Every structure is written in structure tokens, then in C-alpha cells.
C-alpha positions as semicolon CSV with decimal commas, in nm:
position;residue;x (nm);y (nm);z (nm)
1;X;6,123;-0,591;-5,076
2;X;6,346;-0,378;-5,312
3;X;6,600;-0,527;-5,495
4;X;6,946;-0,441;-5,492
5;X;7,138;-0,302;-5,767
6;X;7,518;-0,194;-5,857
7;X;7,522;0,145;-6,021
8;X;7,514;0,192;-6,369
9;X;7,885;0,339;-6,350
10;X;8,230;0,170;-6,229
11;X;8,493;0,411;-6,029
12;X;8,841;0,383;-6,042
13;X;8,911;0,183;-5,726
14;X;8,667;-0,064;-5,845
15;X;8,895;-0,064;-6,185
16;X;9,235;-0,025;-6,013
17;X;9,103;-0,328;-5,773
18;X;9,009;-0,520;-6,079
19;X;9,283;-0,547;-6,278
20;X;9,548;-0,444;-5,954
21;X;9,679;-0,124;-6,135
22;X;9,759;0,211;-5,958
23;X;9,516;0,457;-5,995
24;X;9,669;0,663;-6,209
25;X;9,705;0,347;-6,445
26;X;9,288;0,279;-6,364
27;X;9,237;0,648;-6,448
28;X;9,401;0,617;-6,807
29;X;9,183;0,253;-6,895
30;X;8,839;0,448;-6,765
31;X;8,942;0,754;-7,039
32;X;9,030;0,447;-7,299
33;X;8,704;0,238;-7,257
34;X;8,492;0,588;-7,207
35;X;8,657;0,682;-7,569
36;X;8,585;0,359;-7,723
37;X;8,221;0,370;-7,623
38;X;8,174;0,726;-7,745
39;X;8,332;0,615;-8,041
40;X;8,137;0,334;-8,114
41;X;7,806;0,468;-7,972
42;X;7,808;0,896;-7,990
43;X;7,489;0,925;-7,842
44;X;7,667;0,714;-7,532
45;X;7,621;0,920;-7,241
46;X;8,017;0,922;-7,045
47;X;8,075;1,079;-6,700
48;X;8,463;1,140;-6,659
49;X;8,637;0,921;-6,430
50;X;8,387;0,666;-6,447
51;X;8,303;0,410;-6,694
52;X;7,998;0,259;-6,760
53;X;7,939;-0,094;-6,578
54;X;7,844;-0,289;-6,901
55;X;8,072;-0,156;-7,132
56;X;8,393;-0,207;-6,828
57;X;8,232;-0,596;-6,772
58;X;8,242;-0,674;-7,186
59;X;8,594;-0,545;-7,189
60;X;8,762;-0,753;-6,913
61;X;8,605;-1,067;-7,030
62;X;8,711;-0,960;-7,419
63;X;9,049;-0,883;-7,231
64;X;9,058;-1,191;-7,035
65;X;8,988;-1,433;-7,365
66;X;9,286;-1,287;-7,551
């Protein structure tokens, strides 16, 4: 039996759903956290309007602790 998994890379309604932004709003934290990455890790691969599912999960719960 094959196990499930989520994909590698979060949309924007997952985002705007999330944190219960607008889309446009989801649109502008995806280009944030996708710069941050890049920033942090160049060789980072980033596909626009997406963000990658690790990097999104670390930054809510960093969010959520402040």
C-alpha cells in the first residue's frame, strides 16, 4: 500500500485559508517567505506563487510563538 503524501509546495488558498487573508494578501506572504528562503538558501529551488511546505510550516509556528 502506498503512502500518502502532501506536495512538497503550499498554494495560496492553502495560505490565504491558513492565516484567513485575501488572496491577494496570501499572494504577497508566498513572494516574502519564497524571498527569504532564496535568501537564506540560493541554491533553494522557488516556483512563483507557491511556497515550499517546510519552509511555510517553520514560519507560522516562528509566527505563532511571537
Amino acid at each position: 500500500m502506498a503512502e500518502e503524501r502532501l506536495p512538497m509546495f503550499v498554494g495560496v488558498d492553502t495560505v490565504r485559508l491558513d492565516l484567513g487573508v485575501s488572496r491577494a494578501k496570501a499572494y504577497e506572504v508566498i513572494k516574502e517567505l519564497n524571498r527569504e528562503m532564496k535568501e537564506e538558501n540560493p541554491r533553494a529551488i522557488v516556483v512563483t506563487g507557491k511556497v515550499n511546505r517546510i519552509w511555510y510550516e517553520e514560519a507560522c509556528l516562528k509566527r505563532r510563538a511571537v
